Short mmCIF file of C-alpha atoms and ligand atoms in Angstrom, two decimals:
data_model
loop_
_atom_site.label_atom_id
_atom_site.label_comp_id
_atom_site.label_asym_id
_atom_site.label_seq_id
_atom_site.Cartn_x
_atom_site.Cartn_y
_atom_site.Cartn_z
CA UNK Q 1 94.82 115.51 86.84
CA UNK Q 2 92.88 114.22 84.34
CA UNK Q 3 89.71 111.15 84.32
CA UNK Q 4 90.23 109.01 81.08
CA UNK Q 5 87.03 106.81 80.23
CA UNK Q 6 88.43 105.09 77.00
CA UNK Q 7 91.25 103.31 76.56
CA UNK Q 8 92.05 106.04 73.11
CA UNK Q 9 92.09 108.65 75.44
CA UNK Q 10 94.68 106.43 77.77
CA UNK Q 11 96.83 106.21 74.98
CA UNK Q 12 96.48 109.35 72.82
CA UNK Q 13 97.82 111.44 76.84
CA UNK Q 14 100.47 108.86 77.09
CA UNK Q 15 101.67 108.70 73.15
CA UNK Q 16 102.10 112.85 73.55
CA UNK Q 17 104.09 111.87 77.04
CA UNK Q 18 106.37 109.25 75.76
CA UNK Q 19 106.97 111.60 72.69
CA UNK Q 20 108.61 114.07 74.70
CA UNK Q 21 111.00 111.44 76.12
CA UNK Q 22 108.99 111.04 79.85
CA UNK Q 23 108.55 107.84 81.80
CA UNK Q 24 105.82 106.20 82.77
CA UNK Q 25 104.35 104.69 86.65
CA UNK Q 26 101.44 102.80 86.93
CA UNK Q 27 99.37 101.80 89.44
CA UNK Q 28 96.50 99.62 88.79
CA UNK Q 29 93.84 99.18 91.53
CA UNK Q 30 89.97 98.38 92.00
CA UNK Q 31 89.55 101.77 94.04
CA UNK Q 32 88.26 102.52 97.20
CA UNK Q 33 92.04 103.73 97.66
CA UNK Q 34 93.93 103.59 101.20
CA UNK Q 35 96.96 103.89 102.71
CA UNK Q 36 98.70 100.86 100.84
CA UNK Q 37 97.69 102.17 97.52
CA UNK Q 38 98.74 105.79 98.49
CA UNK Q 39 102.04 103.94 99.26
CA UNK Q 40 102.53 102.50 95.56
CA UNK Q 41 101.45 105.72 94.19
CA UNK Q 42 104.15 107.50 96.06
CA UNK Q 43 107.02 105.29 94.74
CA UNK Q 44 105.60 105.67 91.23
CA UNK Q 45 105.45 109.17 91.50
CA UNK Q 46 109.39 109.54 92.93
CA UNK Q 47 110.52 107.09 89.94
CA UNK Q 48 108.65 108.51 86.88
CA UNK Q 49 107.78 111.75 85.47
CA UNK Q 50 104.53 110.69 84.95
CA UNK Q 51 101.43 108.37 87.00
CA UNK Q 52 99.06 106.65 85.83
CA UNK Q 53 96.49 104.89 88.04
CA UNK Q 54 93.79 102.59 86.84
CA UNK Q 55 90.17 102.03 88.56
CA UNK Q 56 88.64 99.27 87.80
CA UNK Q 57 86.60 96.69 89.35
CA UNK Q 58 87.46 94.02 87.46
CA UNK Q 59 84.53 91.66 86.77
CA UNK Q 60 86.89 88.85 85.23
CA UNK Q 61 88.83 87.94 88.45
CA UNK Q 62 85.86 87.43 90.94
CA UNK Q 63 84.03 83.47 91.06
CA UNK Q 64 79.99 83.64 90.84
CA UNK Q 65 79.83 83.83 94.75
CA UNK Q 66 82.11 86.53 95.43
CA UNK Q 67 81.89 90.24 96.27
CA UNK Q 68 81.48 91.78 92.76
CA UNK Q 69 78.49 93.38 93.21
CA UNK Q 70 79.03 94.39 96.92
CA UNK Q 71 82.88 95.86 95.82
CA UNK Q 72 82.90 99.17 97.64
CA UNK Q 73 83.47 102.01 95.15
CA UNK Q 74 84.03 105.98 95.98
CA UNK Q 75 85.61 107.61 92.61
CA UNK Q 76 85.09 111.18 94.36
CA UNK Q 77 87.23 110.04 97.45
CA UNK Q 78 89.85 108.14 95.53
CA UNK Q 79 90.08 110.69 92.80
CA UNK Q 80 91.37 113.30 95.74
CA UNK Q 81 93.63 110.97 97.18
CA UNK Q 82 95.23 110.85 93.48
CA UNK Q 83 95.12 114.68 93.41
CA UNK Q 84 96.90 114.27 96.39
CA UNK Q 85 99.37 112.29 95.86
CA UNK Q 86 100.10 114.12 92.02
CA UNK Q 87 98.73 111.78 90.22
CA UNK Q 88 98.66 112.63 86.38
CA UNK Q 89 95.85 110.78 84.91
CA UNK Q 90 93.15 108.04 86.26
CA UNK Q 91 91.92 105.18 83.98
CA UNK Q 92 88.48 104.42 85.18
CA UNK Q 93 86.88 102.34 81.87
CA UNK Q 94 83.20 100.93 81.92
CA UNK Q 95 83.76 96.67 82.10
CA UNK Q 96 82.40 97.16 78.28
CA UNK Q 97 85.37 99.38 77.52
CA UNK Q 98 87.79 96.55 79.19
CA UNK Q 99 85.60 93.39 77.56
CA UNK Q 100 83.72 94.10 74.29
CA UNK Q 101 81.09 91.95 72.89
CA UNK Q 102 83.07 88.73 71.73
CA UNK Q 103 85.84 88.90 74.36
CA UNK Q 104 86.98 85.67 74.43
CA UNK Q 105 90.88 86.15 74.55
CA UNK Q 106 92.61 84.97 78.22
CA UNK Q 107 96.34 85.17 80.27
CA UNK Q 108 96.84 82.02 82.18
CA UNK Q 109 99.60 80.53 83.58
CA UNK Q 110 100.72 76.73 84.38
CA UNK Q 111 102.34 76.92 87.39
CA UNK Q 112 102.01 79.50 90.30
CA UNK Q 113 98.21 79.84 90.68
CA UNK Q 114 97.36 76.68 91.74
CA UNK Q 115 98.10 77.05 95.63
CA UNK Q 116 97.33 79.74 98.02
CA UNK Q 117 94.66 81.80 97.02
CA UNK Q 118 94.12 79.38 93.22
CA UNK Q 119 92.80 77.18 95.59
CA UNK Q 120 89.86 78.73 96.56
CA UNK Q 121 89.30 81.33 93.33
CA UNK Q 122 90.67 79.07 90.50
CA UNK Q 123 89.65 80.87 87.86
CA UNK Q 124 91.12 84.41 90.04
CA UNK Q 125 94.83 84.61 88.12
CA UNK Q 126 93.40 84.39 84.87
CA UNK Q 127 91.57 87.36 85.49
CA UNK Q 128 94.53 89.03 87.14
CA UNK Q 129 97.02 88.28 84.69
CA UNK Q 130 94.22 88.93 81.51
CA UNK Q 131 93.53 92.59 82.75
CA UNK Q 132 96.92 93.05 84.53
CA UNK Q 133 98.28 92.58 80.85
CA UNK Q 134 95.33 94.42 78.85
CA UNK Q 135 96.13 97.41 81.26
CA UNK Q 136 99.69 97.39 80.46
CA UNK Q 137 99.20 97.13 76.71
CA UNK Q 138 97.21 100.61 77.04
CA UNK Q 139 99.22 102.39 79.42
CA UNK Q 140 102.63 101.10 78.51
CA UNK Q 141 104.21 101.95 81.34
CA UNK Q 142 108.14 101.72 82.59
CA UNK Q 143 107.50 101.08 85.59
CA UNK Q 144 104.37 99.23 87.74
CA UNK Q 145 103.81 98.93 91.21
CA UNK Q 146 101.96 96.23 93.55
CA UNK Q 147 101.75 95.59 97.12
CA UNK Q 148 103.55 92.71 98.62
CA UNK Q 149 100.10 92.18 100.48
CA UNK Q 150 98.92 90.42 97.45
CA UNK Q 151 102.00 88.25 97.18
CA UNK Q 152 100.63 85.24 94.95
CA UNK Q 153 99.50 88.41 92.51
CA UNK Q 154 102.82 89.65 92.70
CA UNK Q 155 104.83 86.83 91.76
CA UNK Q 156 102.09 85.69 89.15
CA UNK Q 157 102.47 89.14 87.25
CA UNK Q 158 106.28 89.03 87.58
CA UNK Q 159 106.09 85.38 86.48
CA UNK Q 160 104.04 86.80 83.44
CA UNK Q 161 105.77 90.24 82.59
CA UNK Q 162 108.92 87.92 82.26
CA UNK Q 163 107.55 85.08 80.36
CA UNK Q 164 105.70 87.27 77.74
CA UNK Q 165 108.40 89.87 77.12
CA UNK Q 166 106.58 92.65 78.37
CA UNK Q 167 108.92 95.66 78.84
CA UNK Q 168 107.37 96.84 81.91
CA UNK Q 169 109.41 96.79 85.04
CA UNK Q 170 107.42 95.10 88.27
CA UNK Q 171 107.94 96.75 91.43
CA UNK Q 172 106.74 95.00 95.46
CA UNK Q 173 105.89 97.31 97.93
CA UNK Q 174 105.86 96.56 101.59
CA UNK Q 175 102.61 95.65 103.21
CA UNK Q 176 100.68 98.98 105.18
CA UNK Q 177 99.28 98.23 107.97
CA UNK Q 178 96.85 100.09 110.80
CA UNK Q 179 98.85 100.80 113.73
CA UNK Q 180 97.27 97.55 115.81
CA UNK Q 181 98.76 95.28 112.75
CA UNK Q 182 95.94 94.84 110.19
CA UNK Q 183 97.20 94.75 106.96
CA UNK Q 184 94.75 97.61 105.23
CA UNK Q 185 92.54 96.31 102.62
CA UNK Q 186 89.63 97.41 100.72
CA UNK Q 187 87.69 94.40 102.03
CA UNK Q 188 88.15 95.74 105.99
CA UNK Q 189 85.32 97.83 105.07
CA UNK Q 190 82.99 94.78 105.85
CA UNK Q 191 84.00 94.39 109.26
CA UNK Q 192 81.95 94.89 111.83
CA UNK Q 193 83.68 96.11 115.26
CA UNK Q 194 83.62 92.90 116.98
CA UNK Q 195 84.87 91.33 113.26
CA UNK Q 196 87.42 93.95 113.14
CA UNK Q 197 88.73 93.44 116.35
CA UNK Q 198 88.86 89.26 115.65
CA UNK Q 199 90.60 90.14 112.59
CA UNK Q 200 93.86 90.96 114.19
CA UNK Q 201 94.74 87.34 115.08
CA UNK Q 202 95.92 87.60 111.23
CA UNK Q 203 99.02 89.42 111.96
CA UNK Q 204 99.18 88.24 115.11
CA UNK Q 205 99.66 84.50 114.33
CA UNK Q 206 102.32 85.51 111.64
CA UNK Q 207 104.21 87.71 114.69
CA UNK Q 208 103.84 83.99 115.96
CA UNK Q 209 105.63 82.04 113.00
CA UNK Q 210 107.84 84.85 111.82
CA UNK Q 211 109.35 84.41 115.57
CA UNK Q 212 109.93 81.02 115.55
CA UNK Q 213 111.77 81.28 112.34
CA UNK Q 214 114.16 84.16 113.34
CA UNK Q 215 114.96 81.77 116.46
CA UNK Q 216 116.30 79.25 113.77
CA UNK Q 217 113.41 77.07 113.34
CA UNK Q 218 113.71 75.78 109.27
CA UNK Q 219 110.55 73.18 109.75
CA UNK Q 220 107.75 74.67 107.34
CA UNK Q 221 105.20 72.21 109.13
CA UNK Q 222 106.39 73.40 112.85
CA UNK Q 223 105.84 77.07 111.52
CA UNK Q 224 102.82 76.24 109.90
CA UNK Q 225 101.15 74.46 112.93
CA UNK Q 226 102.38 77.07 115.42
CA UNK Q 227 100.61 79.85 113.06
CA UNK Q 228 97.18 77.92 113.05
CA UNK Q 229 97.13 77.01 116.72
CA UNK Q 230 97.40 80.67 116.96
CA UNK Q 231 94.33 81.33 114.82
CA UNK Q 232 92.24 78.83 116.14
CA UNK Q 233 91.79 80.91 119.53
CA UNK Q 234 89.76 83.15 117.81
CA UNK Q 235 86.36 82.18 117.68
CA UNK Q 236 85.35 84.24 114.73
CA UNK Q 237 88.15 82.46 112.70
CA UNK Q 238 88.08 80.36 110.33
CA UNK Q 239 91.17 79.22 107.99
CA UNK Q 240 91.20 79.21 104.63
CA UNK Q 241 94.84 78.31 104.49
CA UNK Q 242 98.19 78.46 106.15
CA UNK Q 243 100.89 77.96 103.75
CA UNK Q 244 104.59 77.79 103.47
CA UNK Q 245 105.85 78.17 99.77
CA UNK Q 246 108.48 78.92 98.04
CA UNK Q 247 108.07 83.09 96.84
CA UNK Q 248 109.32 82.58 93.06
CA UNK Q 249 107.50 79.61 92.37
CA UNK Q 250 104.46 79.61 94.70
CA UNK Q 251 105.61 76.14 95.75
CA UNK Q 252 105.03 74.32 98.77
CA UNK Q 253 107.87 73.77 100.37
CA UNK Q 254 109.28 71.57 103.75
CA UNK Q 255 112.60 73.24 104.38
CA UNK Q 256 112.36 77.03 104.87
CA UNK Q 257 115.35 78.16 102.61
CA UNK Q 258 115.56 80.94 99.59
CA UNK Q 259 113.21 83.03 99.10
CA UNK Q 260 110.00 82.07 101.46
CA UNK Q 261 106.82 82.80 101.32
CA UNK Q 262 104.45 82.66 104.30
CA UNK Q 263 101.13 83.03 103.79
CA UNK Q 264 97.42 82.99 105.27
CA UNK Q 265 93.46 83.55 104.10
CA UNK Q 266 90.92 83.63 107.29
CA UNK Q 267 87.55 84.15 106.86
CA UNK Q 268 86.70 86.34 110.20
CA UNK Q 269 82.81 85.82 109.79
CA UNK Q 270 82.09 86.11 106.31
CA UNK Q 271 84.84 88.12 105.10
CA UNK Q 272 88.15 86.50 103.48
CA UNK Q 273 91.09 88.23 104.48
CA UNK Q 274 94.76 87.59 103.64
CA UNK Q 275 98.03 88.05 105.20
CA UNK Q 276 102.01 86.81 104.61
CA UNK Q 277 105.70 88.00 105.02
CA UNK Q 278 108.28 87.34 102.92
CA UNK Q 279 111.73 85.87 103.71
CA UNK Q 280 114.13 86.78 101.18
CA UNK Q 281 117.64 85.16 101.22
O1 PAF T 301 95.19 94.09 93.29
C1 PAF T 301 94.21 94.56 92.70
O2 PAF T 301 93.61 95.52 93.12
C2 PAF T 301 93.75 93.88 91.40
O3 PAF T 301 93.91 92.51 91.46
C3 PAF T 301 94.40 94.45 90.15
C4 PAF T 301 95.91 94.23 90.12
C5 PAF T 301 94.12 95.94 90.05
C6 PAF T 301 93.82 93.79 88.89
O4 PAF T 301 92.45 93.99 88.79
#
């Protein structure tokens, strides 16, 4: 496996590659790999004959009081877990490699990142979708994988592969989850104990409204009332939002019907966490 720095040496490995006729997986990530990502790499490696996976904490996508600097970050343990996995090359590029002096070029999108998790981060998608499609222009990949646990990322990069022609097919995984029901995330790793234990009314309160809706209930404001009473017992919660939208659009929507997206952000103490399933018709 090999550690590419620059974004040349990205694309020199995968010109010699796609000369000889192989495909391409990519996985891009911030590090600090776990299960979920180990998940995505695994599909990518099935599908293609060769995986890429990127590590970068990407400065561009996190507001002037978020977790930047605090990002946990282990290239040692996540390079193994590539090794692992078969991984073919890692691109881990300096921010100065991703933004040169004068950057001043941006992916943004009209619809779809104004709710959910827009809300809150507004100026989140752009970075997404900026180094989403930067990362893609170097590694040119058939195939790239995300996890479902980032839904609103999900359909924002489908939304954006499709509108800007970029020949790169977009793959959803399923959310992984510990075996109590937390969805893994990087961001568990602030938890404390007590935190960690509080942070299972996530999945818990979406057991809540995903039951109500296989029992026929179609009422997005029932569901979504059921799911925050269910948070609210938990001291150490606080909502960011409970949503109900629709999963292509990222639409609010009254009538559960088509594809659905249900989705939460809790801050248990001071860490945001998110959590949704998917409905699709
Ligand atoms: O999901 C993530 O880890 C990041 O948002 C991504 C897609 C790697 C872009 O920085």
């Amino acid at each position: 496996m090999k550690i590419c720095y620059t974004v040349d040496d990205v694309r020199k490995e995968v010109k010699e590659w796609k000369k000889q006729g192989l495909t391409v997986g990519f996985v891009p990530t911030m590090g600090y790999l776990h299960e979920g990502h180990r998940s995505l790499m695994e599909a990518a490696r099935k599908e293609n004959d060769k995986v890429v996976v990127s590590i970068f904490v990407n400065p561009m996508q996190f507001g002037p009081t978020e977790d930047l600097e605090s990002y946990p970050r282990d290239l040692d343990k996540d390079s193994k877990l590539c090794e692992g996995v078969g991984v073919d090359l890692i691109f881990h590029p300096e921010p100065e490699e991703m933004y040169p002096e004068g950057f001043c070029s941006y992916v943004d999108m009209n619809g779809l990142t104004t709710e959910l998790c827009g809300k809150s981060r507004p100026i989140h998608f752009r970075g997404v979708q900026t180094v989403v499609l930067k990362l893609f222009n170097i590694v040119t990949p058939d195939n790239a994988y995300f996890g479902q646990k980032d839904a609103q990322q999900l359909a924002v990069v489908t939304r954006m592969v499709k509108d800007l022609s970029v020949d790169t097919k977009i793959h959803g995984c399923p959310i992984i989850r510990e075996e109590d029901g937390l969805a893994k995330s990087s961001r568990n790793t602030y938890l404390s104990e007590k935190e960690r234990q509080a942070a299972l009314i996530l999945s818990q309160s979406l057991q809540v409204g995903k039951a109500l809706i296989e029992q026929g209930e179609t009422d997005a404001t029932v569901v979504k009332k059921a799911i925050s009473d269910k948070i609210a017992t938990e001291p150490l919660a606080r909502i960011d939002y409970v949503d109900v939208v629709d999963f292509d659009t990222i639409t609010p929507i009254e009538q559960i019907k088509g594809n659905t997206l249900v989705a939460i952000a809790v801050y248990i103490g001071k860490t945001r966490l998110i959590d949704n399933f998917i409905i699709f018709s």
